[in-house]
Short mmCIF file of C-alpha atoms in Angstrom, two decimals:
data_model
loop_
_atom_site.label_atom_id
_atom_site.label_comp_id
_atom_site.label_asym_id
_atom_site.label_seq_id
_atom_site.Cartn_x
_atom_site.Cartn_y
_atom_site.Cartn_z
CA MET A 1 -13.35 16.61 34.63
CA SER A 2 -16.22 16.06 32.22
CA THR A 3 -14.39 18.13 29.58
CA PHE A 4 -11.33 15.92 30.00
CA VAL A 5 -13.40 12.73 29.65
CA THR A 6 -15.17 14.13 26.58
CA ALA A 7 -11.83 14.97 24.99
CA LEU A 8 -10.59 11.44 25.67
CA ALA A 9 -13.74 10.00 24.11
CA ARG A 10 -13.28 12.13 20.97
CA LEU A 11 -9.66 11.07 20.73
CA ALA A 12 -10.67 7.43 21.05
CA ARG A 13 -13.29 7.78 18.29
CA ALA A 14 -10.84 9.55 15.98
CA PHE A 15 -8.25 6.90 16.72
CA GLY A 16 -10.75 4.17 15.90
CA ARG A 17 -11.61 5.81 12.57
CA ARG A 18 -7.91 6.01 11.65
CA LEU A 19 -7.35 2.35 12.50
CA GLY A 20 -10.41 1.37 10.52
CA GLY A 21 -9.02 3.23 7.52
CA GLY A 22 -5.65 1.51 7.77
CA GLU A 23 -3.79 4.53 9.18
CA LEU A 24 -1.91 2.63 11.85
CA GLY A 25 1.07 4.96 12.09
CA SER A 26 3.25 4.12 15.09
CA VAL A 27 0.56 2.21 16.99
CA PRO A 28 2.01 -1.28 16.31
CA ALA A 29 5.48 -0.13 17.42
CA LEU A 30 4.14 1.46 20.60
CA ALA A 31 2.14 -1.66 21.43
CA GLY A 32 5.16 -3.84 20.68
CA LEU A 33 7.43 -1.70 22.88
CA VAL A 34 5.03 -1.98 25.81
CA VAL A 35 4.81 -5.76 25.41
CA ILE A 36 8.61 -6.09 25.12
CA TRP A 37 9.20 -4.05 28.26
CA ILE A 38 6.58 -5.99 30.24
CA VAL A 39 7.97 -9.37 29.15
CA PHE A 40 11.61 -8.57 29.86
CA GLN A 41 10.81 -6.88 33.16
CA SER A 42 8.90 -9.96 34.26
CA LEU A 43 11.90 -12.13 33.33
CA ASN A 44 14.54 -9.83 34.84
CA SER A 45 13.71 -7.07 37.31
CA ARG A 46 16.81 -5.10 36.27
CA PHE A 47 15.45 -4.42 32.78
CA LEU A 48 13.54 -1.28 33.76
CA SER A 49 16.12 -0.18 36.31
CA PRO A 50 17.43 3.40 35.96
CA ARG A 51 20.90 2.07 35.07
CA ASN A 52 19.69 -0.16 32.25
CA LEU A 53 17.29 2.44 30.83
CA SER A 54 20.05 5.06 30.94
CA ASN A 55 22.41 2.74 29.07
CA LEU A 56 19.61 1.98 26.64
CA SER A 57 19.10 5.71 25.99
CA VAL A 58 22.74 6.00 24.89
CA ASP A 59 22.88 2.71 22.98
CA ILE A 60 20.04 3.77 20.68
CA VAL A 61 21.73 6.94 19.48
CA GLY A 62 24.30 5.74 16.93
CA THR A 63 22.02 3.32 15.08
CA GLY A 64 19.07 5.64 15.60
CA LEU A 65 20.80 8.48 13.76
CA ILE A 66 21.45 6.18 10.81
CA ALA A 67 17.79 5.15 10.91
CA VAL A 68 16.71 8.81 10.75
CA GLY A 69 18.58 9.19 7.46
CA ILE A 70 17.02 5.99 6.14
CA VAL A 71 13.56 7.39 6.95
CA PHE A 72 14.23 10.24 4.51
CA VAL A 73 15.05 7.75 1.75
CA LEU A 74 12.05 5.56 2.55
CA LEU A 75 9.77 8.59 2.31
CA ILE A 76 10.49 8.89 -1.42
CA GLY A 77 10.02 5.15 -1.92
CA ASP A 78 13.73 4.26 -2.23
CA ILE A 79 16.17 2.37 -0.02
CA ASP A 80 19.74 2.98 1.14
CA LEU A 81 21.67 -0.23 1.75
CA SER A 82 25.00 1.56 2.07
CA ALA A 83 24.22 3.52 5.26
CA GLY A 84 26.01 1.06 7.55
CA SER A 85 29.15 1.04 5.40
CA VAL A 86 29.13 4.84 5.19
CA SER A 87 28.99 5.06 8.98
CA GLY A 88 32.04 2.81 9.26
CA LEU A 89 33.85 4.78 6.56
CA ALA A 90 33.23 8.06 8.40
CA ALA A 91 34.52 6.58 11.66
CA ALA A 92 37.65 5.33 9.89
CA VAL A 93 38.26 8.69 8.20
CA PHE A 94 37.96 10.48 11.54
CA ALA A 95 40.20 8.04 13.41
CA VAL A 96 42.97 8.03 10.79
CA GLN A 97 42.99 11.82 10.53
CA ASN A 98 42.86 12.54 14.24
CA VAL A 99 44.87 9.70 15.75
CA LEU A 100 47.39 8.79 13.05
CA HIS A 101 47.88 12.18 11.38
CA GLY A 102 47.24 14.52 14.30
CA VAL A 103 44.50 16.54 12.62
CA THR A 104 42.50 18.68 15.06
CA GLU A 105 39.46 16.78 16.32
CA TRP A 106 36.90 19.34 15.15
CA VAL A 107 38.40 19.41 11.66
CA ALA A 108 38.46 15.61 11.51
CA VAL A 109 34.79 15.49 12.55
CA VAL A 110 33.76 17.95 9.84
CA VAL A 111 35.71 16.07 7.16
CA ALA A 112 34.24 12.73 8.25
CA VAL A 113 30.68 14.10 8.09
CA LEU A 114 31.34 15.71 4.70
CA VAL A 115 32.56 12.35 3.41
CA GLY A 116 29.13 10.94 4.24
CA THR A 117 27.42 13.87 2.53
CA ALA A 118 29.56 13.43 -0.59
CA VAL A 119 28.83 9.70 -0.72
CA GLY A 120 25.10 10.44 -0.49
CA ALA A 121 25.31 13.04 -3.25
CA PHE A 122 27.21 10.63 -5.51
CA GLN A 123 24.76 7.78 -5.00
CA GLY A 124 21.74 10.07 -5.20
CA TYR A 125 22.93 11.47 -8.53
CA ILE A 126 23.28 8.00 -10.03
CA VAL A 127 19.81 7.06 -8.79
CA ALA A 128 17.98 10.28 -9.68
CA ARG A 129 19.79 11.44 -12.83
CA VAL A 130 21.16 8.25 -14.37
CA GLY A 131 18.12 6.22 -13.39
CA VAL A 132 19.81 3.20 -11.81
CA PRO A 133 17.60 1.60 -9.11
CA ALA A 134 18.55 2.67 -5.59
CA PHE A 135 18.72 -0.96 -4.48
CA VAL A 136 21.53 -1.69 -6.95
CA VAL A 137 23.43 1.56 -6.39
CA THR A 138 23.41 1.35 -2.61
CA LEU A 139 24.13 -2.41 -2.63
CA ALA A 140 27.25 -1.61 -4.64
CA GLY A 141 27.95 1.13 -2.12
CA LEU A 142 27.62 -1.33 0.75
CA LEU A 143 30.48 -3.35 -0.75
CA GLY A 144 32.55 -0.47 -2.11
CA TRP A 145 32.51 1.79 0.95
CA SER A 146 33.25 -1.18 3.21
CA GLY A 147 36.29 -1.91 1.07
CA LEU A 148 37.38 1.72 1.21
CA MET A 149 37.02 1.68 4.99
CA LEU A 150 39.31 -1.34 5.23
CA TYR A 151 41.78 0.29 2.85
CA ILE A 152 41.88 3.48 4.95
CA LEU A 153 42.39 1.54 8.18
CA GLY A 154 45.17 -0.40 6.50
CA THR A 155 47.17 -2.66 8.76
CA SER A 156 45.68 -0.91 11.80
CA ALA A 157 42.83 -3.29 12.51
CA THR A 158 41.71 -1.06 15.38
CA ILE A 159 42.42 2.62 16.05
CA ASN A 160 41.68 3.65 19.61
CA LEU A 161 40.34 7.16 20.18
CA ASP A 162 41.31 9.57 22.92
CA ASP A 163 38.88 8.72 25.71
CA GLN A 164 38.97 12.37 26.86
CA GLY A 165 38.44 13.82 23.39
CA PHE A 166 35.34 15.46 21.98
CA VAL A 167 34.08 12.41 20.08
CA ALA A 168 34.58 10.08 23.05
CA GLN A 169 32.68 12.53 25.26
CA LEU A 170 29.66 12.37 22.96
CA THR A 171 28.48 9.16 24.61
CA SER A 172 30.26 9.31 27.97
CA TYR A 173 29.23 12.77 29.19
CA TYR A 174 26.19 13.17 31.46
CA PHE A 175 24.48 16.27 32.84
CA HIS A 176 24.43 15.37 36.54
CA ASP A 177 22.28 18.38 37.50
CA ASP A 178 18.67 17.17 37.79
CA GLY A 179 17.44 20.49 36.47
CA VAL A 180 18.85 19.83 33.00
CA ALA A 181 16.71 16.75 32.40
CA TYR A 182 13.61 18.34 33.90
CA GLY A 183 14.28 21.53 31.98
CA LEU A 184 14.43 19.60 28.71
CA ALA A 185 11.17 17.84 29.61
CA ALA A 186 9.50 21.18 30.33
CA PHE A 187 10.84 22.71 27.13
CA GLY A 188 9.69 19.76 25.03
CA THR A 189 6.21 19.82 26.55
CA ALA A 190 5.87 23.57 26.07
CA ALA A 191 7.13 23.31 22.48
CA PHE A 192 4.60 20.58 21.71
CA PHE A 193 1.76 22.68 23.12
CA LEU A 194 2.83 25.81 21.24
CA VAL A 195 3.13 23.97 17.94
CA SER A 196 -0.29 22.39 18.48
CA TRP A 197 -1.74 25.78 19.38
CA ARG A 198 -0.21 27.36 16.28
CA ASP A 199 -1.64 24.61 14.07
CA ARG A 200 -5.04 25.17 15.64
CA ARG A 201 -4.89 28.91 14.89
CA ARG A 202 -3.75 28.28 11.32
CA ARG A 203 -6.60 25.86 10.69
CA MET A 204 -9.08 28.37 12.09
CA GLY A 205 -7.61 31.08 9.88
CA ALA A 206 -7.97 28.84 6.83
CA GLY A 207 -11.60 28.08 7.64
CA MET A 208 -10.86 24.46 8.52
CA PRO A 209 -12.25 22.70 11.62
CA PRO A 210 -9.59 23.01 14.34
CA ARG A 211 -8.69 20.41 16.93
CA ARG A 212 -10.59 21.11 20.14
CA LEU A 213 -8.58 22.81 22.86
CA ALA A 214 -9.39 20.01 25.32
CA GLU A 215 -7.93 17.44 22.92
CA THR A 216 -4.77 19.51 22.60
CA GLY A 217 -4.59 19.57 26.39
CA VAL A 218 -4.91 15.79 26.60
CA ARG A 219 -2.16 15.27 24.03
CA THR A 220 0.10 17.73 25.85
CA ALA A 221 -0.57 15.97 29.14
CA VAL A 222 0.51 12.63 27.62
CA VAL A 223 3.72 14.20 26.30
CA ALA A 224 4.38 15.75 29.71
CA VAL A 225 3.93 12.43 31.53
CA VAL A 226 6.35 10.66 29.16
CA ALA A 227 8.92 13.48 29.21
CA PHE A 228 8.98 14.06 32.96
CA GLY A 229 8.84 10.32 33.64
CA ALA A 230 11.90 9.77 31.45
CA ALA A 231 13.69 12.69 33.14
CA ALA A 232 12.97 11.25 36.59
CA VAL A 233 14.34 7.83 35.61
CA LEU A 234 17.51 9.28 34.06
CA ASN A 235 18.14 11.47 37.10
CA ARG A 236 18.06 8.40 39.33
CA PHE A 237 21.23 7.14 37.64
CA GLN A 238 23.71 9.68 36.24
CA GLY A 239 21.43 12.32 34.75
CA LEU A 240 20.70 13.29 31.17
CA PRO A 241 23.18 11.79 28.66
CA LEU A 242 24.63 14.28 26.19
CA ALA A 243 24.16 11.71 23.42
CA LEU A 244 20.42 11.47 24.06
CA LEU A 245 20.08 15.26 24.15
CA LEU A 246 21.83 15.66 20.79
CA PHE A 247 19.77 12.80 19.33
CA LEU A 248 16.48 14.41 20.36
CA VAL A 249 17.58 17.83 19.07
CA LEU A 250 18.51 16.37 15.66
CA ILE A 251 15.25 14.42 15.44
CA ALA A 252 13.19 17.51 16.30
CA ALA A 253 15.11 19.72 13.87
CA LEU A 254 14.74 17.25 11.00
CA ASP A 255 11.08 16.73 11.87
CA ILE A 256 10.55 20.47 11.46
CA LEU A 257 12.39 20.29 8.13
CA LEU A 258 10.14 17.48 6.93
CA ARG A 259 6.76 18.60 8.20
CA ARG A 260 7.01 22.39 8.43
CA THR A 261 8.86 23.44 5.27
CA PRO A 262 8.20 23.39 1.52
CA TYR A 263 11.16 21.04 1.12
CA GLY A 264 9.57 18.46 3.41
CA ARG A 265 6.28 18.68 1.55
CA LYS A 266 8.15 17.95 -1.69
CA VAL A 267 9.73 14.87 -0.12
CA TYR A 268 6.35 13.52 0.95
CA ALA A 269 4.87 14.41 -2.45
CA ILE A 270 7.53 12.40 -4.29
CA GLY A 271 6.74 9.44 -2.05
CA GLY A 272 3.11 9.76 -3.09
CA GLY A 273 3.97 9.74 -6.80
CA ILE A 274 7.05 10.93 -8.66
CA GLU A 275 5.37 11.72 -11.97
CA ALA A 276 2.51 13.65 -10.42
CA THR A 277 5.00 15.64 -8.34
CA ARG A 278 7.14 16.40 -11.39
CA ARG A 279 4.10 17.82 -13.20
CA THR A 280 3.56 20.30 -10.39
CA GLY A 281 6.93 21.88 -11.17
CA VAL A 282 9.00 20.27 -8.40
CA HIS A 283 12.67 19.63 -9.28
CA VAL A 284 12.37 15.91 -8.51
CA VAL A 285 15.99 15.06 -9.32
CA LEU A 286 17.34 17.70 -6.93
CA VAL A 287 15.06 16.61 -4.11
CA ARG A 288 15.92 12.93 -4.56
CA VAL A 289 19.65 13.68 -4.56
CA SER A 290 19.25 15.80 -1.41
CA VAL A 291 17.47 12.95 0.38
CA PHE A 292 20.40 10.63 -0.24
CA MET A 293 22.72 13.39 0.97
CA VAL A 294 20.75 13.55 4.22
CA SER A 295 21.02 9.78 4.55
CA GLY A 296 24.78 9.84 3.97
CA THR A 297 25.26 12.71 6.40
CA MET A 298 23.23 11.05 9.16
CA ALA A 299 25.06 7.76 8.56
CA ALA A 300 28.38 9.56 9.07
CA VAL A 301 27.16 11.27 12.24
CA GLY A 302 25.81 7.95 13.51
CA GLY A 303 29.16 6.33 12.75
CA LEU A 304 30.95 8.89 14.92
CA PHE A 305 28.58 8.18 17.81
CA LEU A 306 29.11 4.43 17.41
CA ALA A 307 32.88 4.97 17.42
CA SER A 308 32.45 7.14 20.51
CA ARG A 309 30.59 4.34 22.28
CA ILE A 310 33.55 1.94 21.96
CA THR A 311 36.20 4.72 21.73
CA ALA A 312 37.60 3.08 18.62
CA ALA A 313 37.22 2.58 14.89
CA ASN A 314 37.85 -0.93 13.63
CA GLN A 315 37.24 -3.31 10.77
CA THR A 316 33.88 -4.40 12.19
CA SER A 317 32.50 -0.83 12.04
CA GLY A 318 29.59 -0.45 9.64
CA SER A 319 28.60 -4.11 9.73
CA VAL A 320 25.65 -5.53 7.83
CA MET A 321 23.98 -6.18 11.19
CA LEU A 322 24.14 -2.45 11.90
CA LEU A 323 22.46 -1.72 8.57
CA MET A 324 19.73 -4.27 9.20
CA ASN A 325 19.02 -2.81 12.64
CA ALA A 326 18.83 0.73 11.20
CA ILE A 327 16.43 -0.29 8.42
CA ALA A 328 14.39 -2.37 10.85
CA ALA A 329 14.18 0.60 13.22
CA ALA A 330 12.85 2.88 10.49
CA VAL A 331 10.24 0.38 9.29
CA VAL A 332 9.21 -0.89 12.72
CA GLY A 333 8.77 2.72 13.87
CA GLY A 334 6.16 3.39 11.20
CA ALA A 335 7.98 4.52 8.05
CA SER A 336 6.45 2.86 4.99
CA LEU A 337 8.48 0.92 2.44
CA TYR A 338 6.04 2.21 -0.17
CA GLY A 339 6.98 5.84 0.45
CA GLY A 340 5.08 8.90 1.59
CA ARG A 341 4.53 7.88 5.22
CA GLY A 342 6.74 8.22 8.28
CA THR A 343 8.51 10.83 10.41
CA THR A 344 11.89 11.19 12.05
CA TRP A 345 10.23 10.15 15.31
CA SER A 346 9.61 6.79 13.63
CA ALA A 347 13.34 6.14 13.88
CA LEU A 348 13.35 6.90 17.60
CA LEU A 349 10.44 4.59 18.34
CA GLY A 350 11.76 1.84 16.09
CA ILE A 351 15.28 1.83 17.50
CA LEU A 352 13.79 1.72 21.00
CA VAL A 353 12.03 -1.50 20.02
CA ILE A 354 15.11 -3.04 18.38
CA GLN A 355 17.55 -2.02 21.11
CA SER A 356 15.14 -3.06 23.88
CA ILE A 357 15.18 -6.57 22.43
CA ALA A 358 19.00 -6.54 22.37
CA SER A 359 19.21 -5.20 25.93
CA GLY A 360 16.72 -7.72 27.28
CA MET A 361 18.51 -10.58 25.56
CA ALA A 362 21.84 -9.46 27.02
CA LEU A 363 20.42 -9.33 30.54
CA LEU A 364 18.97 -12.82 30.15
CA GLY A 365 22.23 -14.17 28.70
CA ILE A 366 20.56 -15.36 25.51
CA GLN A 367 22.87 -15.96 22.56
CA SER A 368 22.96 -13.44 19.71
CA ALA A 369 21.61 -16.00 17.22
CA VAL A 370 18.24 -15.91 18.98
CA GLN A 371 18.34 -12.12 18.97
CA LEU A 372 18.83 -12.14 15.19
CA MET A 373 15.85 -14.43 14.73
CA ILE A 374 13.61 -12.31 16.94
CA THR A 375 14.70 -9.06 15.28
CA GLY A 376 14.04 -10.63 11.88
CA GLY A 377 10.58 -11.70 13.00
CA VAL A 378 9.80 -8.20 14.29
CA LEU A 379 10.91 -6.68 10.97
CA LEU A 380 8.82 -9.17 8.98
CA ALA A 381 5.79 -8.41 11.15
CA ALA A 382 6.29 -4.66 10.60
CA VAL A 383 6.49 -5.12 6.82
CA ILE A 384 3.35 -7.27 6.79
CA ILE A 385 1.48 -4.68 8.86
CA ASP A 386 2.71 -1.96 6.50
CA SER A 387 1.47 -3.92 3.48
CA LEU A 388 -1.92 -4.68 5.04
CA SER A 389 -2.26 -1.04 6.11
CA ARG A 390 -1.62 0.12 2.54
CA GLN A 391 -4.19 -2.33 1.20
CA SER A 392 -6.74 -1.05 3.71
CA GLN A 393 -6.01 2.57 2.75
CA GLN A 394 -6.43 1.70 -0.94
CA ALA A 395 -9.75 0.05 -0.16
CA HIS A 396 -10.86 3.26 1.58
CA GLY A 397 -9.52 5.46 -1.25
CA ARG A 398 -6.71 6.96 0.86
CA ALA A 399 -3.68 5.62 -1.00
#
């Protein structure tokens, strides 16, 4: 017991030093999420019900996937304003191919995702090679790809999808066996511990001070509580949603890409300073183009999940509101607008905050105008915190 308390004390001291140095990370988002959940639960007891939390876990996926792609762009200090339009374009391409032209669903999915990748490559090339600011290029994309989406849909304002098809099942299928959710929780906890253990061994091998084993145990215990708690709640309704499972798998895979590979280190390095990174021999143009390709690809995938949620593609797909929510999710979750800071998990945390506000408002019957104002205020607060954090880091010589 004393070892556990000592580990907690060390964690608290380390946490305090990070906050003092301006390294806030996801702390504001976590605190905000707790406050939001407490407030809405006190106003409506159904907010934290298994049904509402299960619906929330599916509602976050489409926009969350778009936010993951935006995190990649933010890491290099750029912005992608076209992500929402690209998601709508991908949904339209899929629907027209599959429903109107009878193309096999799998083929239509692949083509729709490749459209997003191609759009990202095109925009990334103009930004990285031609030198046009990303804000201008992607703003033009926001307009242009929206227009192309409307052109593809044509006179068909709405194209309904097969509610028994693969895409529709993405957000409607649930694993009703309790063991699936608990198995995922166990796997995630074990994976976290093994990665932490491996990092500890690597630091010891490099002659660096490793994280104490007790601290690793405390962190693993926290992950286990969250994972198994979420599994228990989901199992009280319909079980683990397929959409949430795929979302978590993609986030984890892209997190490994960012934080465990040379490519990811190059992305973070560019966010810290393009010229300095170029002088180290990194092909900056190629990396920047690839980041926009990731953003376009994730926007397309997110668009398919959003179409799955309503089993349709229509002229309102890829709205500006969708884009704003995706960008807000990335920033609120801890990704910095200045580049070089953030993870794919930032998108998950941020979209939980944004979608929790929307869910709570819906339960209370509050009009969408108020939701827009609150979401805007949350985004502004996140940007201010990001700016103050950067100033604090500069004052401590860490930025």
